[in-house]
Amino acid sequence: MTDRELDAAGISDPALRAAYRHCRALNARHGKTYFLATRLLPVERRPAVHALYGFARWADDIVDAPGPDADTERTAAALAELDRSLRRGLRDGHGREPVVWALADTARRYAIDHAHFRDFMASMSADLVVTDYPTYADLRGYTHGSAAVIGLQMLPVLGTVVPREEAAPHAAALGVAFQLSNFLRDVGEDLDRGRVYLPADLLAGHGAGRELLRWCRDTGRRDRRVTAALREFEALTRGVYREAAPGLDMLDPVSRPCIRTATVLYGGILDAVARDGYTVLHRRAVVPRRRRAVVAADGLARVVAARLRARGGGGRGGPVAPGGAPSSAVPGAPCRPVAEEVA
């Protein structure tokens, strides 16, 4: 976290500043797509986004990357301890874990409903015992806590031009769309962790199942039934993006470039999967670097335009550099390095 971001957000306590910096580092290392998009937000809102995503990443790492010596019992104990720490932090506004302290501070500043954090932890706990989902409805029950609530947590930070409850369903849908995109990209990696997020009935509808996925993964061979199921899951995910789309214009104009950029980049995962021939069981689909740079440049242009409009209309804008461009989006400064950081 830069001093400029922390100063703009009014975060002065040295230890709390360090906690926010820790969250930012987690996002820069792991959540690179959204890290890029966050750079397009007004400077004073970025720490809150890093706190929300930093905590989510920390919990996700406990579940998915527990270490070579961990077992389910130890992982469950670590997740339960994080949950207790979270509840104390939300109650007291403090936390020994940096991610908890930053999250609790953000929740207080933006009056984020604590139920969203409880739902998130419930889905994280489900990953310890649930290895597949019979139907898409069952999967959506999981993604409510693992993804939809992330969109709902973000909404107070982003701001809206309509009543928040009107924008909420679209924000929730976008969180789900992002996660479904990751599920499609990570089918092989998730299978190695013992999980299948493709609904069983969707697979069965094409004559596929966990065993066939495992065979394809182990042999490096493809099967038309699996390809058909993956293609249907892609179409289903694109439908969720359409559910989310009306919400973009409901956001504060200065937040729209961030969310538009994230949407294009995550949607690009689907394009990359299709372009690679749905070979996600064998290799990870990647959005081309040139495409990421183009999207980043477009986002920066939109930031400049939105903040200049906000300035002219007395709206809330970030600090402005000489010449009228927001200092966080000076052409030629952050665009290239930020784009290169996107995974």
GROMACS .gro file of C-alpha atoms in nm:
model
  343
    1MET     CA    1   0.000   0.000   0.000
    2THR     CA    2   0.141   0.336  -0.093
    3ASP     CA    3   0.151   0.620   0.157
    4ARG     CA    4  -0.056   0.824  -0.084
    5GLU     CA    5  -0.338   0.569  -0.082
    6LEU     CA    6  -0.334   0.534   0.295
    7ASP     CA    7  -0.319   0.910   0.350
    8ALA     CA    8  -0.609   0.966   0.111
    9ALA     CA    9  -0.815   0.704   0.296
   10GLY     CA   10  -0.745   0.871   0.632
   11ILE     CA   11  -0.560   0.569   0.774
   12SER     CA   12  -0.300   0.704   1.015
   13ASP     CA   13  -0.223   0.434   1.274
   14PRO     CA   14   0.118   0.285   1.179
   15ALA     CA   15   0.021  -0.074   1.264
   16LEU     CA   16  -0.308  -0.046   1.076
   17ARG     CA   17  -0.125   0.099   0.776
   18ALA     CA   18   0.105  -0.205   0.786
   19ALA     CA   19  -0.201  -0.434   0.792
   20TYR     CA   20  -0.341  -0.269   0.480
   21ARG     CA   21  -0.003  -0.294   0.309
   22HIS     CA   22  -0.001  -0.667   0.386
   23CYS     CA   23  -0.340  -0.706   0.215
   24ARG     CA   24  -0.219  -0.514  -0.089
   25ALA     CA   25   0.085  -0.742  -0.116
   26LEU     CA   26  -0.140  -1.050  -0.110
   27ASN     CA   27  -0.346  -0.913  -0.396
   28ALA     CA   28  -0.044  -0.810  -0.599
   29ARG     CA   29   0.096  -1.161  -0.568
   30HIS     CA   30  -0.219  -1.371  -0.606
   31GLY     CA   31  -0.513  -1.172  -0.739
   32LYS     CA   32  -0.337  -0.998  -1.025
   33THR     CA   33  -0.638  -0.946  -1.249
   34TYR     CA   34  -0.831  -0.760  -0.984
   35PHE     CA   35  -0.514  -0.591  -0.861
   36LEU     CA   36  -0.488  -0.419  -1.198
   37ALA     CA   37  -0.852  -0.315  -1.192
   38THR     CA   38  -0.817  -0.176  -0.840
   39ARG     CA   39  -0.547   0.062  -0.963
   40LEU     CA   40  -0.824   0.234  -1.161
   41LEU     CA   41  -1.027   0.324  -0.851
   42PRO     CA   42  -1.005   0.662  -0.679
   43VAL     CA   43  -0.697   0.650  -0.462
   44GLU     CA   44  -0.885   0.676  -0.132
   45ARG     CA   45  -1.095   0.365  -0.204
   46ARG     CA   46  -0.816   0.128  -0.295
   47PRO     CA   47  -0.714   0.028   0.061
   48ALA     CA   48  -1.066  -0.097   0.134
   49VAL     CA   49  -1.068  -0.315  -0.177
   50HIS     CA   50  -0.730  -0.461  -0.087
   51ALA     CA   51  -0.857  -0.537   0.264
   52LEU     CA   52  -1.162  -0.721   0.132
   53TYR     CA   53  -0.971  -0.922  -0.127
   54GLY     CA   54  -0.672  -0.973   0.099
   55PHE     CA   55  -0.886  -1.140   0.362
   56ALA     CA   56  -1.060  -1.354   0.101
   57ARG     CA   57  -0.724  -1.460  -0.041
   58TRP     CA   58  -0.591  -1.544   0.305
   59ALA     CA   59  -0.888  -1.769   0.379
   60ASP     CA   60  -0.872  -1.928   0.035
   61ASP     CA   61  -0.504  -2.008   0.083
   62ILE     CA   62  -0.578  -2.183   0.410
   63VAL     CA   63  -0.820  -2.410   0.224
   64ASP     CA   64  -0.635  -2.458  -0.106
   65ALA     CA   65  -0.267  -2.426  -0.013
   66PRO     CA   66  -0.235  -2.550   0.345
   67GLY     CA   67   0.122  -2.679   0.309
   68PRO     CA   68   0.276  -3.026   0.265
   69ASP     CA   69   0.230  -3.133   0.628
   70ALA     CA   70  -0.130  -3.019   0.671
   71ASP     CA   71  -0.428  -3.252   0.676
   72THR     CA   72  -0.801  -3.185   0.673
   73GLU     CA   73  -0.819  -3.171   1.051
   74ARG     CA   74  -0.540  -2.913   1.077
   75THR     CA   75  -0.681  -2.711   0.790
   76ALA     CA   76  -1.024  -2.709   0.953
   77ALA     CA   77  -0.867  -2.594   1.280
   78ALA     CA   78  -0.681  -2.310   1.103
   79LEU     CA   79  -0.998  -2.200   0.926
   80ALA     CA   80  -1.196  -2.214   1.251
   81GLU     CA   81  -0.935  -1.999   1.423
   82LEU     CA   82  -0.956  -1.746   1.140
   83ASP     CA   83  -1.334  -1.743   1.177
   84ARG     CA   84  -1.304  -1.675   1.552
   85SER     CA   85  -1.052  -1.402   1.484
   86LEU     CA   86  -1.284  -1.250   1.225
   87ARG     CA   87  -1.580  -1.244   1.462
   88ARG     CA   88  -1.371  -1.082   1.735
   89GLY     CA   89  -1.231  -0.833   1.488
   90LEU     CA   90  -1.571  -0.732   1.355
   91ARG     CA   91  -1.694  -0.691   1.712
   92ASP     CA   92  -1.394  -0.502   1.848
   93GLY     CA   93  -1.272  -0.326   1.533
   94HIS     CA   94  -0.927  -0.477   1.575
   95GLY     CA   95  -0.739  -0.800   1.508
   96ARG     CA   96  -0.405  -0.965   1.568
   97GLU     CA   97  -0.396  -1.096   1.212
   98PRO     CA   98  -0.321  -0.809   0.971
   99VAL     CA   99  -0.588  -0.924   0.725
  100VAL     CA  100  -0.848  -0.930   1.001
  101TRP     CA  101  -0.760  -0.587   1.133
  102ALA     CA  102  -0.771  -0.428   0.787
  103LEU     CA  103  -1.099  -0.603   0.709
  104ALA     CA  104  -1.259  -0.498   1.038
  105ASP     CA  105  -1.152  -0.139   0.980
  106THR     CA  106  -1.294  -0.142   0.627
  107ALA     CA  107  -1.620  -0.299   0.743
  108ARG     CA  108  -1.657  -0.022   0.999
  109ARG     CA  109  -1.570   0.261   0.760
  110TYR     CA  110  -1.813   0.145   0.494
  111ALA     CA  111  -2.081  -0.010   0.719
  112ILE     CA  112  -2.056  -0.346   0.539
  113ASP     CA  113  -2.309  -0.604   0.656
  114HIS     CA  114  -2.128  -0.861   0.874
  115ALA     CA  115  -2.354  -1.135   0.738
  116HIS     CA  116  -2.156  -1.125   0.414
  117PHE     CA  117  -1.841  -1.228   0.599
  118ARG     CA  118  -2.020  -1.507   0.785
  119ASP     CA  119  -2.156  -1.642   0.457
  120PHE     CA  120  -1.810  -1.629   0.305
  121MET     CA  121  -1.658  -1.832   0.587
  122ALA     CA  122  -1.937  -2.089   0.557
  123SER     CA  123  -1.846  -2.150   0.194
  124MET     CA  124  -1.478  -2.177   0.280
  125SER     CA  125  -1.566  -2.442   0.536
  126ALA     CA  126  -1.771  -2.626   0.275
  127ASP     CA  127  -1.460  -2.670   0.062
  128LEU     CA  128  -1.316  -2.894   0.332
  129VAL     CA  129  -1.592  -3.151   0.304
  130VAL     CA  130  -1.781  -3.096  -0.025
  131THR     CA  131  -1.606  -3.232  -0.333
  132ASP     CA  132  -1.875  -3.190  -0.600
  133TYR     CA  133  -2.216  -3.038  -0.668
  134PRO     CA  134  -2.509  -3.242  -0.801
  135THR     CA  135  -2.680  -2.950  -0.975
  136TYR     CA  136  -2.616  -2.593  -1.081
  137ALA     CA  137  -2.857  -2.479  -0.809
  138ASP     CA  138  -2.636  -2.654  -0.554
  139LEU     CA  139  -2.330  -2.481  -0.697
  140ARG     CA  140  -2.502  -2.143  -0.679
  141GLY     CA  141  -2.567  -2.207  -0.311
  142TYR     CA  142  -2.192  -2.239  -0.265
  143THR     CA  143  -2.106  -1.941  -0.485
  144HIS     CA  144  -2.340  -1.717  -0.287
  145GLY     CA  145  -2.095  -1.731   0.004
  146SER     CA  146  -1.774  -1.768  -0.194
  147ALA     CA  147  -1.838  -1.504  -0.463
  148ALA     CA  148  -2.172  -1.321  -0.457
  149VAL     CA  149  -2.102  -1.178  -0.113
  150ILE     CA  150  -1.770  -1.041  -0.239
  151GLY     CA  151  -1.965  -0.831  -0.487
  152LEU     CA  152  -2.198  -0.722  -0.208
  153GLN     CA  153  -1.905  -0.631   0.019
  154MET     CA  154  -1.757  -0.421  -0.261
  155LEU     CA  155  -2.073  -0.224  -0.335
  156PRO     CA  156  -2.046   0.027  -0.046
  157VAL     CA  157  -1.685   0.095  -0.144
  158LEU     CA  158  -1.763   0.146  -0.511
  159GLY     CA  159  -2.067   0.364  -0.447
  160THR     CA  160  -2.389   0.374  -0.648
  161VAL     CA  161  -2.610   0.629  -0.821
  162VAL     CA  162  -2.922   0.428  -0.737
  163PRO     CA  163  -3.041   0.282  -0.407
  164ARG     CA  164  -2.789   0.016  -0.309
  165GLU     CA  165  -3.050  -0.259  -0.295
  166GLU     CA  166  -3.125  -0.200  -0.663
  167ALA     CA  167  -2.763  -0.255  -0.762
  168ALA     CA  168  -2.703  -0.544  -0.520
  169PRO     CA  169  -2.832  -0.835  -0.736
  170HIS     CA  170  -2.610  -0.727  -1.024
  171ALA     CA  171  -2.306  -0.689  -0.799
  172ALA     CA  172  -2.370  -1.037  -0.660
  173ALA     CA  173  -2.405  -1.180  -1.010
  174LEU     CA  174  -2.076  -1.027  -1.119
  175GLY     CA  175  -1.896  -1.184  -0.826
  176VAL     CA  176  -2.040  -1.521  -0.928
  177ALA     CA  177  -1.949  -1.467  -1.295
  178PHE     CA  178  -1.587  -1.401  -1.198
  179GLN     CA  179  -1.572  -1.719  -0.994
  180LEU     CA  180  -1.740  -1.933  -1.257
  181SER     CA  181  -1.479  -1.807  -1.505
  182ASN     CA  182  -1.208  -1.923  -1.267
  183PHE     CA  183  -1.381  -2.259  -1.220
  184LEU     CA  184  -1.375  -2.317  -1.595
  185ARG     CA  185  -1.010  -2.216  -1.624
  186ASP     CA  186  -0.906  -2.426  -1.322
  187VAL     CA  187  -1.093  -2.753  -1.384
  188GLY     CA  188  -0.769  -2.952  -1.391
  189GLU     CA  189  -0.614  -2.787  -1.086
  190ASP     CA  190  -0.934  -2.823  -0.884
  191LEU     CA  191  -0.958  -3.188  -0.982
  192ASP     CA  192  -0.609  -3.240  -0.841
  193ARG     CA  193  -0.738  -3.093  -0.513
  194GLY     CA  194  -1.020  -3.349  -0.517
  195ARG     CA  195  -1.293  -3.102  -0.620
  196VAL     CA  196  -1.520  -3.076  -0.923
  197TYR     CA  197  -1.715  -2.754  -0.954
  198LEU     CA  198  -1.882  -2.847  -1.282
  199PRO     CA  199  -2.232  -2.961  -1.178
  200ALA     CA  200  -2.274  -3.339  -1.197
  201ASP     CA  201  -2.600  -3.314  -1.390
  202LEU     CA  202  -2.439  -3.087  -1.648
  203LEU     CA  203  -2.159  -3.339  -1.697
  204ALA     CA  204  -2.400  -3.631  -1.706
  205GLY     CA  205  -2.607  -3.456  -1.972
  206HIS     CA  206  -2.309  -3.500  -2.205
  207GLY     CA  207  -2.219  -3.849  -2.091
  208ALA     CA  208  -1.930  -3.728  -1.877
  209GLY     CA  209  -1.845  -3.740  -1.508
  210ARG     CA  210  -1.563  -3.717  -1.255
  211GLU     CA  211  -1.406  -4.041  -1.375
  212LEU     CA  212  -1.382  -3.921  -1.733
  213LEU     CA  213  -1.237  -3.588  -1.619
  214ARG     CA  214  -0.976  -3.778  -1.420
  215TRP     CA  215  -0.893  -3.999  -1.718
  216CYS     CA  216  -0.845  -3.697  -1.943
  217ARG     CA  217  -0.629  -3.526  -1.682
  218ASP     CA  218  -0.411  -3.832  -1.623
  219THR     CA  219  -0.366  -3.936  -1.986
  220GLY     CA  220  -0.343  -3.593  -2.146
  221ARG     CA  221  -0.610  -3.697  -2.392
  222ARG     CA  222  -0.928  -3.516  -2.487
  223ASP     CA  223  -1.287  -3.641  -2.508
  224ARG     CA  224  -1.568  -3.477  -2.703
  225ARG     CA  225  -1.812  -3.536  -2.415
  226VAL     CA  226  -1.596  -3.336  -2.178
  227THR     CA  227  -1.550  -3.063  -2.438
  228ALA     CA  228  -1.928  -3.037  -2.482
  229ALA     CA  229  -1.978  -3.007  -2.106
  230LEU     CA  230  -1.713  -2.739  -2.080
  231ARG     CA  231  -1.871  -2.548  -2.366
  232GLU     CA  232  -2.209  -2.557  -2.191
  233PHE     CA  233  -2.052  -2.433  -1.867
  234GLU     CA  234  -1.894  -2.147  -2.062
  235ALA     CA  235  -2.235  -2.053  -2.204
  236LEU     CA  236  -2.390  -2.070  -1.861
  237THR     CA  237  -2.119  -1.838  -1.725
  238ARG     CA  238  -2.173  -1.587  -2.004
  239GLY     CA  239  -2.537  -1.581  -1.902
  240VAL     CA  240  -2.435  -1.474  -1.550
  241TYR     CA  241  -2.228  -1.192  -1.698
  242ARG     CA  242  -2.543  -1.076  -1.875
  243GLU     CA  243  -2.727  -1.078  -1.542
  244ALA     CA  244  -2.456  -0.857  -1.399
  245ALA     CA  245  -2.426  -0.612  -1.691
  246PRO     CA  246  -2.702  -0.364  -1.594
  247GLY     CA  247  -2.526  -0.300  -1.265
  248LEU     CA  248  -2.231  -0.119  -1.423
  249ASP     CA  249  -2.426   0.198  -1.494
  250MET     CA  250  -2.564   0.189  -1.139
  251LEU     CA  251  -2.217   0.244  -0.992
  252ASP     CA  252  -2.053   0.573  -0.904
  253PRO     CA  253  -1.907   0.689  -1.238
  254VAL     CA  254  -1.552   0.707  -1.097
  255SER     CA  255  -1.576   0.338  -1.000
  256ARG     CA  256  -1.703   0.214  -1.335
  257PRO     CA  257  -1.363   0.192  -1.511
  258CYS     CA  258  -1.238  -0.045  -1.241
  259ILE     CA  259  -1.534  -0.280  -1.268
  260ARG     CA  260  -1.552  -0.256  -1.646
  261THR     CA  261  -1.184  -0.351  -1.669
  262ALA     CA  262  -1.225  -0.643  -1.429
  263THR     CA  263  -1.528  -0.763  -1.625
  264VAL     CA  264  -1.345  -0.753  -1.957
  265LEU     CA  265  -1.040  -0.931  -1.816
  266TYR     CA  266  -1.236  -1.205  -1.640
  267GLY     CA  267  -1.458  -1.245  -1.945
  268GLY     CA  268  -1.137  -1.279  -2.143
  269ILE     CA  269  -1.070  -1.600  -1.951
  270LEU     CA  270  -1.373  -1.753  -2.123
  271ASP     CA  271  -1.243  -1.636  -2.460
  272ALA     CA  272  -0.902  -1.785  -2.386
  273VAL     CA  273  -1.054  -2.120  -2.284
  274ALA     CA  274  -1.258  -2.135  -2.605
  275ARG     CA  275  -0.960  -2.028  -2.817
  276ASP     CA  276  -0.750  -2.308  -2.664
  277GLY     CA  277  -1.016  -2.562  -2.757
  278TYR     CA  278  -1.137  -2.624  -2.398
  279THR     CA  279  -0.811  -2.794  -2.301
  280VAL     CA  280  -0.838  -2.678  -1.940
  281LEU     CA  281  -0.770  -3.028  -1.810
  282HIS     CA  282  -0.425  -3.009  -1.962
  283ARG     CA  283  -0.312  -2.647  -1.942
  284ARG     CA  284  -0.418  -2.315  -1.795
  285ALA     CA  285  -0.580  -2.071  -2.037
  286VAL     CA  286  -0.422  -1.725  -2.025
  287VAL     CA  287  -0.546  -1.388  -2.149
  288PRO     CA  288  -0.277  -1.263  -2.392
  289ARG     CA  289  -0.046  -0.994  -2.255
  290ARG     CA  290  -0.124  -0.759  -2.542
  291ARG     CA  291  -0.496  -0.788  -2.473
  292ARG     CA  292  -0.439  -0.710  -2.104
  293ALA     CA  293  -0.237  -0.402  -2.195
  294VAL     CA  294  -0.509  -0.276  -2.430
  295VAL     CA  295  -0.775  -0.324  -2.163
  296ALA     CA  296  -0.559  -0.147  -1.906
  297ALA     CA  297  -0.504   0.149  -2.138
  298ASP     CA  298  -0.877   0.174  -2.208
  299GLY     CA  299  -0.946   0.165  -1.835
  300LEU     CA  300  -0.700   0.445  -1.769
  301ALA     CA  301  -0.861   0.659  -2.039
  302ARG     CA  302  -1.201   0.602  -1.880
  303VAL     CA  303  -1.060   0.694  -1.538
  304VAL     CA  304  -0.934   1.026  -1.671
  305ALA     CA  305  -1.266   1.104  -1.836
  306ALA     CA  306  -1.474   1.002  -1.534
  307ARG     CA  307  -1.267   1.200  -1.285
  308LEU     CA  308  -1.264   1.509  -1.501
  309ARG     CA  309  -1.643   1.489  -1.525
  310ALA     CA  310  -1.663   1.440  -1.149
  311ARG     CA  311  -1.442   1.744  -1.097
  312GLY     CA  312  -1.651   1.958  -1.324
  313GLY     CA  313  -1.970   1.849  -1.153
  314GLY     CA  314  -1.841   1.880  -0.799
  315GLY     CA  315  -1.830   1.503  -0.761
  316ARG     CA  316  -1.575   1.300  -0.569
  317GLY     CA  317  -1.253   1.255  -0.760
  318GLY     CA  318  -0.899   1.152  -0.677
  319PRO     CA  319  -0.605   1.392  -0.648
  320VAL     CA  320  -0.532   1.548  -0.984
  321ALA     CA  321  -0.188   1.583  -1.137
  322PRO     CA  322  -0.069   1.890  -1.324
  323GLY     CA  323  -0.240   1.919  -1.660
  324GLY     CA  324  -0.573   1.785  -1.537
  325ALA     CA  325  -0.512   1.405  -1.541
  326PRO     CA  326  -0.571   1.222  -1.212
  327SER     CA  327  -0.232   1.154  -1.057
  328SER     CA  328  -0.309   0.783  -1.031
  329ALA     CA  329  -0.365   0.765  -1.405
  330VAL     CA  330  -0.103   0.984  -1.568
  331PRO     CA  331  -0.054   0.849  -1.922
  332GLY     CA  332   0.280   0.678  -1.958
  333ALA     CA  333   0.326   0.614  -1.585
  334PRO     CA  334   0.133   0.318  -1.438
  335CYS     CA  335  -0.024   0.171  -1.751
  336ARG     CA  336   0.261  -0.051  -1.870
  337PRO     CA  337   0.383  -0.196  -1.538
  338VAL     CA  338   0.034  -0.251  -1.404
  339ALA     CA  339  -0.078  -0.431  -1.718
  340GLU     CA  340   0.223  -0.659  -1.696
  341GLU     CA  341   0.125  -0.763  -1.344
  342VAL     CA  342  -0.209  -0.912  -1.453
  343ALA     CA  343  -0.218  -1.291  -1.455
   0.00000   0.00000   0.00000
